[in-house]
Amino acid sequence: MENLERILSEHPFFAGLDKAFLDLACGCAKNARFEGDQFIAREGEAADHFYLLREGRVALQVSAPGRGAATFLTLGPGEVFGVNWLVPPYRWTYDARALDRTRVIAMDGLCLRNKCEADHNLGYDIMKRLMPIVIDRLHTTRIQFLDLYNAHV
């Protein structure tokens, strides 16, 4: 079995994280694998995990009545998804589907929230790592809307 501490420390999201914080995060981590076309999470389900993508591709999708699923973002190795673990009511607001065989580190959201609450320095470090991702995804979504509606926003 691969060493989770090494894997976490090498993943871009946790790279450079203080060793003590890395040890805390490792206690919430486990390896997981999904086959192609398998749903990792569905909109409305409990967002109880945060995922660090190691191998494969994951489509983040939303569905609209009469239109089916639309992919708004495709992620690859080194990226993360599932930030809903941090924000009440802790529910997925989109689907996450593996496009091919996908390996991830699944971080237990409740475990990580509790550790961040107990150690606010860890929580602050995690937030500093998450916020640029959230902002980048909002920017990407804005660009998609501009393209979709050919509008000036």
mmCIF file of C-alpha atoms in Angstrom:
data_model
loop_
_atom_site.group_PDB
_atom_site.id
_atom_site.type_symbol
_atom_site.label_atom_id
_atom_site.label_comp_id
_atom_site.label_asym_id
_atom_site.label_seq_id
_atom_site.Cartn_x
_atom_site.Cartn_y
_atom_site.Cartn_z
ATOM 1 C CA MET A 1 0.000 0.000 0.000
ATOM 2 C CA GLU A 2 1.302 3.402 -0.928
ATOM 3 C CA ASN A 3 2.196 5.808 1.847
ATOM 4 C CA LEU A 4 -0.670 8.304 2.137
ATOM 5 C CA GLU A 5 1.549 10.942 3.716
ATOM 6 C CA ARG A 6 3.892 10.851 0.718
ATOM 7 C CA ILE A 7 0.985 10.891 -1.744
ATOM 8 C CA LEU A 8 -0.669 13.836 0.010
ATOM 9 C CA SER A 9 2.579 15.792 0.255
ATOM 10 C CA GLU A 10 3.169 15.319 -3.488
ATOM 11 C CA HIS A 11 -0.350 16.332 -4.547
ATOM 12 C CA PRO A 12 -0.425 20.006 -5.631
ATOM 13 C CA PHE A 13 -3.207 20.831 -3.157
ATOM 14 C CA PHE A 14 -1.196 19.740 -0.107
ATOM 15 C CA ALA A 15 2.306 20.485 -1.450
ATOM 16 C CA GLY A 16 4.279 22.507 1.077
ATOM 17 C CA LEU A 17 1.785 21.925 3.888
ATOM 18 C CA ASP A 18 3.373 22.000 7.343
ATOM 19 C CA LYS A 19 4.343 18.458 8.447
ATOM 20 C CA ALA A 20 2.137 18.623 11.556
ATOM 21 C CA PHE A 21 -0.854 19.644 9.410
ATOM 22 C CA LEU A 22 -0.042 16.929 6.884
ATOM 23 C CA ASP A 23 -0.106 14.354 9.686
ATOM 24 C CA LEU A 24 -3.535 15.610 10.756
ATOM 25 C CA ALA A 25 -4.863 15.502 7.182
ATOM 26 C CA CYS A 26 -3.559 11.958 6.655
ATOM 27 C CA GLY A 27 -5.869 10.768 9.413
ATOM 28 C CA CYS A 28 -8.821 11.755 7.199
ATOM 29 C CA ALA A 29 -7.515 10.258 3.937
ATOM 30 C CA LYS A 30 -8.041 7.011 2.062
ATOM 31 C CA ASN A 31 -7.391 5.749 -1.449
ATOM 32 C CA ALA A 32 -10.392 5.219 -3.721
ATOM 33 C CA ARG A 33 -10.894 4.109 -7.321
ATOM 34 C CA PHE A 34 -13.773 4.600 -9.747
ATOM 35 C CA GLU A 35 -14.370 3.009 -13.122
ATOM 36 C CA GLY A 36 -15.204 4.967 -16.272
ATOM 37 C CA ASP A 37 -18.760 6.355 -16.347
ATOM 38 C CA GLN A 38 -19.201 5.690 -12.611
ATOM 39 C CA PHE A 39 -20.731 8.485 -10.562
ATOM 40 C CA ILE A 40 -18.561 9.576 -7.668
ATOM 41 C CA ALA A 41 -21.232 11.920 -6.314
ATOM 42 C CA ARG A 42 -24.719 13.022 -7.290
ATOM 43 C CA GLU A 43 -26.378 16.401 -6.866
ATOM 44 C CA GLY A 44 -28.299 16.547 -3.593
ATOM 45 C CA GLU A 45 -26.328 13.791 -1.869
ATOM 46 C CA ALA A 46 -24.399 14.415 1.333
ATOM 47 C CA ALA A 47 -21.054 16.044 0.532
ATOM 48 C CA ASP A 48 -19.075 13.982 2.971
ATOM 49 C CA HIS A 49 -15.841 13.723 0.977
ATOM 50 C CA PHE A 50 -13.355 16.017 -0.681
ATOM 51 C CA TYR A 51 -11.331 14.445 -3.521
ATOM 52 C CA LEU A 52 -7.746 14.864 -4.683
ATOM 53 C CA LEU A 53 -7.490 13.548 -8.224
ATOM 54 C CA ARG A 54 -4.441 11.359 -8.842
ATOM 55 C CA GLU A 55 -5.200 9.594 -12.109
ATOM 56 C CA GLY A 56 -7.973 9.766 -14.693
ATOM 57 C CA ARG A 57 -10.514 12.431 -15.531
ATOM 58 C CA VAL A 58 -13.668 13.581 -13.764
ATOM 59 C CA ALA A 59 -16.552 15.496 -15.335
ATOM 60 C CA LEU A 60 -18.449 17.937 -13.147
ATOM 61 C CA GLN A 61 -21.993 18.108 -14.477
ATOM 62 C CA VAL A 62 -25.344 19.778 -13.926
ATOM 63 C CA SER A 63 -28.675 18.534 -15.226
ATOM 64 C CA ALA A 64 -31.621 20.523 -16.460
ATOM 65 C CA PRO A 65 -35.098 19.124 -17.083
ATOM 66 C CA GLY A 66 -35.468 18.141 -20.714
ATOM 67 C CA ARG A 67 -31.808 18.822 -21.471
ATOM 68 C CA GLY A 68 -29.915 16.068 -19.655
ATOM 69 C CA ALA A 69 -26.459 16.416 -18.155
ATOM 70 C CA ALA A 70 -24.091 19.171 -19.207
ATOM 71 C CA THR A 71 -20.420 19.093 -18.279
ATOM 72 C CA PHE A 72 -19.250 22.448 -16.978
ATOM 73 C CA LEU A 73 -15.727 21.370 -16.041
ATOM 74 C CA THR A 74 -13.452 18.396 -16.719
ATOM 75 C CA LEU A 75 -10.681 17.784 -14.203
ATOM 76 C CA GLY A 76 -7.460 15.799 -14.434
ATOM 77 C CA PRO A 77 -4.618 14.629 -12.186
ATOM 78 C CA GLY A 78 -3.482 17.149 -9.604
ATOM 79 C CA GLU A 79 -6.869 18.829 -9.295
ATOM 80 C CA VAL A 80 -9.481 18.669 -6.524
ATOM 81 C CA PHE A 81 -13.248 18.553 -6.354
ATOM 82 C CA GLY A 82 -15.993 18.359 -3.782
ATOM 83 C CA VAL A 83 -15.491 21.581 -1.837
ATOM 84 C CA ASN A 84 -19.078 21.348 -0.559
ATOM 85 C CA TRP A 85 -17.746 19.376 2.449
ATOM 86 C CA LEU A 86 -16.853 22.723 3.985
ATOM 87 C CA VAL A 87 -20.092 24.684 3.560
ATOM 88 C CA PRO A 88 -23.428 23.859 5.233
ATOM 89 C CA PRO A 89 -25.721 22.136 4.380
ATOM 90 C CA TYR A 90 -22.867 19.883 3.093
ATOM 91 C CA ARG A 91 -24.681 18.743 -0.068
ATOM 92 C CA TRP A 92 -23.398 18.204 -3.588
ATOM 93 C CA THR A 93 -24.652 20.907 -5.953
ATOM 94 C CA TYR A 94 -23.553 19.029 -9.073
ATOM 95 C CA ASP A 95 -22.694 15.497 -10.234
ATOM 96 C CA ALA A 96 -19.130 14.195 -10.383
ATOM 97 C CA ARG A 97 -18.611 11.364 -12.870
ATOM 98 C CA ALA A 98 -15.418 9.460 -13.671
ATOM 99 C CA LEU A 99 -14.761 9.552 -17.422
ATOM 100 C CA ASP A 100 -12.254 6.711 -17.278
ATOM 101 C CA ARG A 101 -10.635 4.663 -14.529
ATOM 102 C CA THR A 102 -9.908 7.236 -11.878
ATOM 103 C CA ARG A 103 -7.831 7.116 -8.706
ATOM 104 C CA VAL A 104 -8.344 9.661 -5.953
ATOM 105 C CA ILE A 105 -7.532 10.347 -2.366
ATOM 106 C CA ALA A 106 -10.900 10.681 -0.624
ATOM 107 C CA MET A 107 -10.725 13.035 2.325
ATOM 108 C CA ASP A 108 -13.427 12.471 4.945
ATOM 109 C CA GLY A 109 -15.181 15.850 5.140
ATOM 110 C CA LEU A 110 -16.442 15.550 8.721
ATOM 111 C CA CYS A 111 -13.016 14.419 9.923
ATOM 112 C CA LEU A 112 -11.294 17.304 8.126
ATOM 113 C CA ARG A 113 -13.872 19.869 9.325
ATOM 114 C CA ASN A 114 -13.389 18.710 12.908
ATOM 115 C CA LYS A 115 -9.603 18.963 12.604
ATOM 116 C CA CYS A 116 -9.864 22.433 11.054
ATOM 117 C CA GLU A 117 -12.218 23.519 13.838
ATOM 118 C CA ALA A 118 -9.867 22.165 16.513
ATOM 119 C CA ASP A 119 -6.811 23.787 14.912
ATOM 120 C CA HIS A 120 -7.713 27.095 13.315
ATOM 121 C CA ASN A 121 -4.246 27.437 11.810
ATOM 122 C CA LEU A 122 -4.870 24.241 9.848
ATOM 123 C CA GLY A 123 -8.315 25.524 8.885
ATOM 124 C CA TYR A 124 -6.843 28.806 7.678
ATOM 125 C CA ASP A 125 -4.196 27.004 5.623
ATOM 126 C CA ILE A 126 -6.845 24.766 4.018
ATOM 127 C CA MET A 127 -9.008 27.817 3.229
ATOM 128 C CA LYS A 128 -6.034 29.616 1.635
ATOM 129 C CA ARG A 129 -5.592 26.585 -0.608
ATOM 130 C CA LEU A 130 -9.300 26.238 -1.456
ATOM 131 C CA MET A 131 -10.168 29.869 -2.182
ATOM 132 C CA PRO A 132 -7.979 30.263 -5.305
ATOM 133 C CA ILE A 133 -9.587 27.097 -6.702
ATOM 134 C CA VAL A 134 -13.095 28.407 -6.018
ATOM 135 C CA ILE A 135 -12.264 31.819 -7.527
ATOM 136 C CA ASP A 136 -10.687 30.215 -10.598
ATOM 137 C CA ARG A 137 -13.762 28.039 -11.135
ATOM 138 C CA LEU A 138 -16.065 31.041 -10.812
ATOM 139 C CA HIS A 139 -13.963 32.839 -13.411
ATOM 140 C CA THR A 140 -14.088 29.804 -15.716
ATOM 141 C CA THR A 141 -17.873 29.650 -15.334
ATOM 142 C CA ARG A 142 -18.138 33.355 -16.173
ATOM 143 C CA ILE A 143 -16.122 32.815 -19.344
ATOM 144 C CA GLN A 144 -18.388 29.900 -20.299
ATOM 145 C CA PHE A 145 -21.472 32.074 -19.845
ATOM 146 C CA LEU A 146 -19.941 34.810 -21.974
ATOM 147 C CA ASP A 147 -19.296 32.274 -24.698
ATOM 148 C CA LEU A 148 -22.702 30.612 -24.321
ATOM 149 C CA TYR A 149 -24.748 33.790 -24.441
ATOM 150 C CA ASN A 150 -22.301 35.885 -26.454
ATOM 151 C CA ALA A 151 -22.968 38.531 -23.837
ATOM 152 C CA HIS A 152 -20.936 41.308 -22.288
ATOM 153 C CA VAL A 153 -20.729 40.718 -18.561
#
